[in-house]
Coordinates of N, CA, C and O in Angstrom, one line a residue:
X1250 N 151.4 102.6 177.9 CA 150.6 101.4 177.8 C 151.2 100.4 178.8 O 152.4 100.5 179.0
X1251 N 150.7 99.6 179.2 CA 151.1 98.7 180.7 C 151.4 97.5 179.8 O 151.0 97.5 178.6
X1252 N 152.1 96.5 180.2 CA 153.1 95.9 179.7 C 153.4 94.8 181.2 O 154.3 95.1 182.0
X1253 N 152.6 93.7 181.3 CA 153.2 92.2 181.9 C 154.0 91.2 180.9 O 153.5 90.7 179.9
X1254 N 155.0 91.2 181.1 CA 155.9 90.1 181.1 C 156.0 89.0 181.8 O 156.2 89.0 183.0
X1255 N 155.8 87.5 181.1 CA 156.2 86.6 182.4 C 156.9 85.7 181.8 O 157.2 85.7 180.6
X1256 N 157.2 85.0 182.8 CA 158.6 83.9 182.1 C 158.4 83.1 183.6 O 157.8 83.3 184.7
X1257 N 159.4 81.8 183.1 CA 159.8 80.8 184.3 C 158.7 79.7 184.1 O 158.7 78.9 185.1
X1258 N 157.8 79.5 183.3 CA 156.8 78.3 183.1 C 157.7 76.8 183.1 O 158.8 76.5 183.5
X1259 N 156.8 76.2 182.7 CA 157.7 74.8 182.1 C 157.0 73.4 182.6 O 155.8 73.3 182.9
X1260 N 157.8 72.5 182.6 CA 157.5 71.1 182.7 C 158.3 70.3 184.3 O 159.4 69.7 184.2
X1261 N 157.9 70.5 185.1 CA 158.5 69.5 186.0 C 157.5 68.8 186.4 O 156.3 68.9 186.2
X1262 N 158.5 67.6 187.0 CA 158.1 66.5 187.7 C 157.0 66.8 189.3 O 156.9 67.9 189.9
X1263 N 156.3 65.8 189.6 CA 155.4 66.0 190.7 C 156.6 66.3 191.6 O 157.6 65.7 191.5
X1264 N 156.4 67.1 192.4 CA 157.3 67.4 194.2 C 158.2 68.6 193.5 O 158.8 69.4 194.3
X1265 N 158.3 68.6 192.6 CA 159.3 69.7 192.3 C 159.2 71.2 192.0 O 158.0 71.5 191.9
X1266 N 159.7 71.9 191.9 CA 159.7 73.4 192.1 C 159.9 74.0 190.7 O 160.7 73.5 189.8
X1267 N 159.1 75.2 190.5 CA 159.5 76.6 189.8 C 158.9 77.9 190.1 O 157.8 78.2 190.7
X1268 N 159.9 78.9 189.4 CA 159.8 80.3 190.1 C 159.0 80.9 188.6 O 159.5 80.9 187.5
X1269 N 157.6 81.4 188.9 CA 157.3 82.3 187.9 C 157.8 83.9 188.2 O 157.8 84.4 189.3
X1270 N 158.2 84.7 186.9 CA 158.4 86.4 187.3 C 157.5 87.0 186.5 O 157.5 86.4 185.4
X1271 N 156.7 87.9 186.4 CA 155.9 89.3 186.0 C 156.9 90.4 186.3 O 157.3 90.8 187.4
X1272 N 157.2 90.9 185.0 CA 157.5 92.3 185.1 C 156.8 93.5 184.5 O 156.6 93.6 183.3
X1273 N 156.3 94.2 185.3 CA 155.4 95.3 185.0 C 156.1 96.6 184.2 O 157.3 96.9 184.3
X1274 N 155.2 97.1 183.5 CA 155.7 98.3 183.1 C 154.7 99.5 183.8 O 153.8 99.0 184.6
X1275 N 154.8 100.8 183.6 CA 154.2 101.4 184.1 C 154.5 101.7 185.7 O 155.4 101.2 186.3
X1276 N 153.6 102.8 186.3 CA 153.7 102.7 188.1 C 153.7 101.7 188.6 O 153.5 100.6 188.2
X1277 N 153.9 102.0 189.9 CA 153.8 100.7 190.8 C 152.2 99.9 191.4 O 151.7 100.2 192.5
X1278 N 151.7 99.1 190.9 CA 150.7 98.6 191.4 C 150.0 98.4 192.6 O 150.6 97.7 193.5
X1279 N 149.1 98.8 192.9 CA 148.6 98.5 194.4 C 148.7 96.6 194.4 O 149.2 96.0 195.3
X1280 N 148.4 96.2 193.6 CA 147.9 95.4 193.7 C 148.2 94.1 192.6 O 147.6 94.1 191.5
X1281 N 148.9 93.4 192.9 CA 149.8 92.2 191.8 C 149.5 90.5 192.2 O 149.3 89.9 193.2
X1282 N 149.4 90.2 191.1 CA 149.0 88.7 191.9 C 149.2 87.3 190.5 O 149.7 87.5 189.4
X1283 N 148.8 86.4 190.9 CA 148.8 85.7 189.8 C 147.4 84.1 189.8 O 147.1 83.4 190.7
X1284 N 147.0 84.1 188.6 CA 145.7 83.6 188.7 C 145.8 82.3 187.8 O 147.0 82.3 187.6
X1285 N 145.4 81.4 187.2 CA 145.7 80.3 186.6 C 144.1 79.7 186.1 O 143.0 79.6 186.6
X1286 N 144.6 79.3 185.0 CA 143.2 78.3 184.1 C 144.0 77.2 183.6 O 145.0 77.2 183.0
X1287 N 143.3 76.2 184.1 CA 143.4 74.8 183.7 C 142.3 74.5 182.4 O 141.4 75.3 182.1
X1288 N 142.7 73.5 181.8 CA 141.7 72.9 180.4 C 140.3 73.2 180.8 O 140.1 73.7 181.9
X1289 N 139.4 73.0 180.1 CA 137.8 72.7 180.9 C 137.5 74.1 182.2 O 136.4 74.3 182.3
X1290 N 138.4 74.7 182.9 CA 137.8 75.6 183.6 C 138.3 76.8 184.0 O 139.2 77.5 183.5
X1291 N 137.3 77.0 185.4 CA 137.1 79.2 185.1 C 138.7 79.4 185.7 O 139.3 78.7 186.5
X1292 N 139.2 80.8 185.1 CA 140.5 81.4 185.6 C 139.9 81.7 187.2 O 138.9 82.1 187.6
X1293 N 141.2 81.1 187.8 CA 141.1 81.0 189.5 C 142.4 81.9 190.2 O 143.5 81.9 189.7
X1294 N 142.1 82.6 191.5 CA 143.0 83.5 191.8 C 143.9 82.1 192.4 O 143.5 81.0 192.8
X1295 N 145.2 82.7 192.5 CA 146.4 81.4 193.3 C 146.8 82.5 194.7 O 146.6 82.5 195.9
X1296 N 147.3 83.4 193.9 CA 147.6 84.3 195.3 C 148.1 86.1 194.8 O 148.1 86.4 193.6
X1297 N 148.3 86.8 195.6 CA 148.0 88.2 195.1 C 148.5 89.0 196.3 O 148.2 88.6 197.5
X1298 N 149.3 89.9 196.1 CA 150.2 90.7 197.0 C 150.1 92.3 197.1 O 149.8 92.8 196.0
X1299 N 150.3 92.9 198.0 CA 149.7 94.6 198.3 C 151.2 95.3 197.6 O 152.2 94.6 197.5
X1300 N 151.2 96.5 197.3 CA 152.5 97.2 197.4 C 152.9 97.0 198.9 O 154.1 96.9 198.9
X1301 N 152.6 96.9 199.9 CA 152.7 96.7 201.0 C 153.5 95.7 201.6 O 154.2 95.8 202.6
X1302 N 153.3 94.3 200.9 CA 153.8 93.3 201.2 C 152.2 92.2 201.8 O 152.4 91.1 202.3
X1303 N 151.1 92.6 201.8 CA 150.5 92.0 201.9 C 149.9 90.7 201.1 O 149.5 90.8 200.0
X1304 N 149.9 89.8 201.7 CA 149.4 88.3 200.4 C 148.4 87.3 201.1 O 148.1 87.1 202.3
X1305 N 148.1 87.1 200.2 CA 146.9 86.4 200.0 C 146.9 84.9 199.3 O 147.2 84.9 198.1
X1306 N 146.7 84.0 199.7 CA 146.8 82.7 198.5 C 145.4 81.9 198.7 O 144.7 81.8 199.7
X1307 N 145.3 81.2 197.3 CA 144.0 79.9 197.8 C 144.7 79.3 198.9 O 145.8 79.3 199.3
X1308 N 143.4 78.7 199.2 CA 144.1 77.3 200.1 C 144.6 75.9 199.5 O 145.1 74.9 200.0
X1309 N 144.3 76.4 198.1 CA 144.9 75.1 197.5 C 146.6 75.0 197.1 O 147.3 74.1 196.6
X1310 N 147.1 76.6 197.6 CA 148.3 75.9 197.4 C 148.9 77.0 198.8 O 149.8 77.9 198.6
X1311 N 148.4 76.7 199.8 CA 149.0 77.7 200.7 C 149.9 76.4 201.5 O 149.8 75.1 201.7
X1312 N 150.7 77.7 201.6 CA 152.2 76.3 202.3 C 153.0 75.7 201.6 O 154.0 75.2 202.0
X1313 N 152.4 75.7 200.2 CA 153.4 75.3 199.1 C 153.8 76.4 198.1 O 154.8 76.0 197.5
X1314 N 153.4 77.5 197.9 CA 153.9 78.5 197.1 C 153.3 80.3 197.5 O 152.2 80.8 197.8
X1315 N 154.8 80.7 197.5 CA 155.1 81.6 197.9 C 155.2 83.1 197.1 O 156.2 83.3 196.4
X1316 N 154.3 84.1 197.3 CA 154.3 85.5 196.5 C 155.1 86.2 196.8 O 155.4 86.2 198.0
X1317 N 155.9 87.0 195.7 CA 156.6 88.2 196.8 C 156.5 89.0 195.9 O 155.8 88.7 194.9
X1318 N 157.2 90.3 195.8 CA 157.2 91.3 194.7 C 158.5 92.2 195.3 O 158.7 92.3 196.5
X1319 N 159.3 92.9 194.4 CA 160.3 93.6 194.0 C 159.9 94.9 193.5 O 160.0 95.0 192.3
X1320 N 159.4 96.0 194.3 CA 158.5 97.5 193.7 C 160.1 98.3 193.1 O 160.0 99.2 192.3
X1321 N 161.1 97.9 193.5 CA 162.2 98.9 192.7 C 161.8 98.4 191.1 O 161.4 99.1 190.2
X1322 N 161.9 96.8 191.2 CA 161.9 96.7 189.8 C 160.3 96.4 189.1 O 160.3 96.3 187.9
X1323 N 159.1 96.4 190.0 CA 158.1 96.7 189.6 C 157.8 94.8 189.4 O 156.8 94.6 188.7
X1324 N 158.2 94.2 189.6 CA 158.4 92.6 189.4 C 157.4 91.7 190.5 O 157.7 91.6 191.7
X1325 N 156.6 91.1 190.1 CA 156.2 90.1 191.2 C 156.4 88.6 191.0 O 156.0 88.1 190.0
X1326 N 157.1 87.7 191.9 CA 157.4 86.5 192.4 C 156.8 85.6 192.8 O 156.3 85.8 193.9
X1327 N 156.4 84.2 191.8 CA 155.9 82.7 192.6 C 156.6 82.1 192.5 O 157.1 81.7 191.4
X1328 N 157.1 81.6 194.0 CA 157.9 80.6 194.2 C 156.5 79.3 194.4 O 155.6 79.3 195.3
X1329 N 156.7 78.6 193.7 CA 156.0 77.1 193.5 C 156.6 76.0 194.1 O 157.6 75.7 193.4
X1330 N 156.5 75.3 195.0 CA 157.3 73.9 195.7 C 155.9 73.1 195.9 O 154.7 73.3 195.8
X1331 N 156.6 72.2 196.1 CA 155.5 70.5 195.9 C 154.8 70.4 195.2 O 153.6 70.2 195.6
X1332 N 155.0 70.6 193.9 CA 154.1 70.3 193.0 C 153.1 69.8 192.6 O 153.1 68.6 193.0
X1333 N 152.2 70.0 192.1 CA 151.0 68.8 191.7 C 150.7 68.7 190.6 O 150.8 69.7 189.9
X1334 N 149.9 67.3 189.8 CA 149.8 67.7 188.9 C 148.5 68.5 188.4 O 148.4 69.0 187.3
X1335 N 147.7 68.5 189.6 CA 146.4 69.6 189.5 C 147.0 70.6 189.6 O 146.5 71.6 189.2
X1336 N 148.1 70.7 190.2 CA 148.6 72.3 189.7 C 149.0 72.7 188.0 O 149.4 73.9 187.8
X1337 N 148.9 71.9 187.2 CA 149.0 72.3 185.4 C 147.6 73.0 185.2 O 146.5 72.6 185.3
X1338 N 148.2 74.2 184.8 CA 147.7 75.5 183.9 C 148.3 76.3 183.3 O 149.6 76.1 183.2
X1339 N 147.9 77.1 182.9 CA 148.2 78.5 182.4 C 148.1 79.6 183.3 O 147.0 80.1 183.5
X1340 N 149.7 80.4 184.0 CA 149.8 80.7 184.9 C 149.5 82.5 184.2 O 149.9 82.7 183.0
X1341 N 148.8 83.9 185.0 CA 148.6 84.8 184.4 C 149.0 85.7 185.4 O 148.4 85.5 186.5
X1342 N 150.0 86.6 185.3 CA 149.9 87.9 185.8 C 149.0 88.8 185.9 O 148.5 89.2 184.8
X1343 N 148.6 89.6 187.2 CA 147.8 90.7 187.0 C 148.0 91.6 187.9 O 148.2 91.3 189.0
X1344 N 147.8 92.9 187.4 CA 148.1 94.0 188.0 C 147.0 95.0 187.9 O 146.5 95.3 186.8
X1345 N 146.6 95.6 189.5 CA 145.5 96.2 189.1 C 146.2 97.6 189.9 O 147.2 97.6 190.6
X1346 N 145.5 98.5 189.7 CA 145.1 100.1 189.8 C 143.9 100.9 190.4 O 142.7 100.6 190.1
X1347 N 144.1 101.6 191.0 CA 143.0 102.3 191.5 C 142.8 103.6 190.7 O 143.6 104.5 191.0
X1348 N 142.3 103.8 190.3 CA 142.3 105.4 189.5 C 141.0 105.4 189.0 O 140.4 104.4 188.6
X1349 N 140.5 107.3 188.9 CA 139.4 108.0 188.8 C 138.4 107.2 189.1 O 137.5 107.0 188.3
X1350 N 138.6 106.5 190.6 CA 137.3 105.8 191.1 C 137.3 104.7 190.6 O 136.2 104.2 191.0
X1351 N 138.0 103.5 189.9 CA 137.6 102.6 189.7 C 138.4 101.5 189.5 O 139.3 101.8 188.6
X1352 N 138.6 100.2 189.8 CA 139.8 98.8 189.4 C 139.9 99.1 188.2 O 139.1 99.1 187.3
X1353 N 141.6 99.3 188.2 CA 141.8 98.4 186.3 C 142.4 97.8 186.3 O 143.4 97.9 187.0
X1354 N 142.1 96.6 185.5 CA 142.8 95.5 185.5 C 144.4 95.2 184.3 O 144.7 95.6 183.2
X1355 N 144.7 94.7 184.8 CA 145.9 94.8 183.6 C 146.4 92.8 183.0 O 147.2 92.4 183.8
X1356 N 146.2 92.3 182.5 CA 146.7 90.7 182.8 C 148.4 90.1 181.7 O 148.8 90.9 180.8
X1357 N 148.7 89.5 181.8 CA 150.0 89.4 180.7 C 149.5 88.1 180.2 O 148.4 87.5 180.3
X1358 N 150.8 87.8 179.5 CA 149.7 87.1 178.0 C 149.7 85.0 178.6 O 149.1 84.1 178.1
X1359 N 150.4 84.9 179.5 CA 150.4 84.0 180.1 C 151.4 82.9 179.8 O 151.9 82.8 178.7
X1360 N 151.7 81.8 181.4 CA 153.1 81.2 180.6 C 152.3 79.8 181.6 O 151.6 79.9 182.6
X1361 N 152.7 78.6 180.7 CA 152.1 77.5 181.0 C 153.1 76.9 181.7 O 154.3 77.1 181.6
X1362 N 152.3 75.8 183.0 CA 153.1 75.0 184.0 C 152.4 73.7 183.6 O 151.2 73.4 183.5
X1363 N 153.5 72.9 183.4 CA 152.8 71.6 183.2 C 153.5 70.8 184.4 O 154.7 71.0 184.6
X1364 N 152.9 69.7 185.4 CA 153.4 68.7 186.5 C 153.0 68.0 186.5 O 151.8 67.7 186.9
X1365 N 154.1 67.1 185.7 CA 154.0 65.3 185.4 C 153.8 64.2 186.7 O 154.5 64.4 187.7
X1366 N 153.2 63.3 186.8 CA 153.1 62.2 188.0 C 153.9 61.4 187.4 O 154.2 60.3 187.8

C-alpha cells in the first residue's frame, strides 16, 4: 500500500522560507509533485517533477519555489522562499503511476503553511 509522508509545514512570517518533504513508499514514481488548497477554494497544482528531473511550477510561485526529488530515497522537495501570505494552504503530496494503462494517483494526508503579513 503506498504511503506519502509529509512534514516541514508551519507558520512563518511574509519574505520568509520553508522546506516541505514527501516521503514515498512503494516504487519510484514517474511522477511527484505538490498541490495546495486554500479556505473557499479548488486544490491547485504548485509544481510537479519527472523521475527524470523534470519540473514544472504555476506561475504563481515560479522563481520563488523550488521542486526537487531524491529517487534513492523516493522523497520529493519544496523549497519555498518569498513568501506570501496568498501562499497559506494546505500543502499535499502526490505521486502518480502509470500501470495497466492508466494514472493512479496517490495524495498524503497534507501539512498546512500558514504566512503571516
Amino acid at each position: 500500500q503506498v504511503q506519502l509522508v509529509e512534514s516541514g509545514g508551519g507558520l512563518v512570517q511574509a519574505g520568509g522560507s520553508l522546506r516541505l518533504s514527501c516521503a514515498a513508499s512503494g516504487s519510484i514514481f514517474s511522477i511527484m509533485g505538490w498541490y495546495r488548497q486554500a479556505p473557499g477554494k479548488q486544490r491547485e497544482l504548485v509544481a510537479i517533477i519527472t523521475s527524470g528531473g523534470t519540473s514544472n511550477y504555476a506561475d504563481s510561485v515560479k522563481g520563488r519555489f523550488t521542486i526537487s526529488r531524491d529517487n534513492a530515497k523516493n522523497t520529493v522537495y519544496l523549497q519555498m522562499n518569498s513568501l506570501k501570505p496568498e501562499d497559506t494552504a494546505v500543502y499535499y503530496c502526490n505521486a502518480r503511476e502509470f500501470r495497466a494503462l492508466r494514472w493512479y494517483d496517490y495524495w498524503g494526508q497534507g501539512t498546512q503553511v500558514t504566512v503571516s503579513s
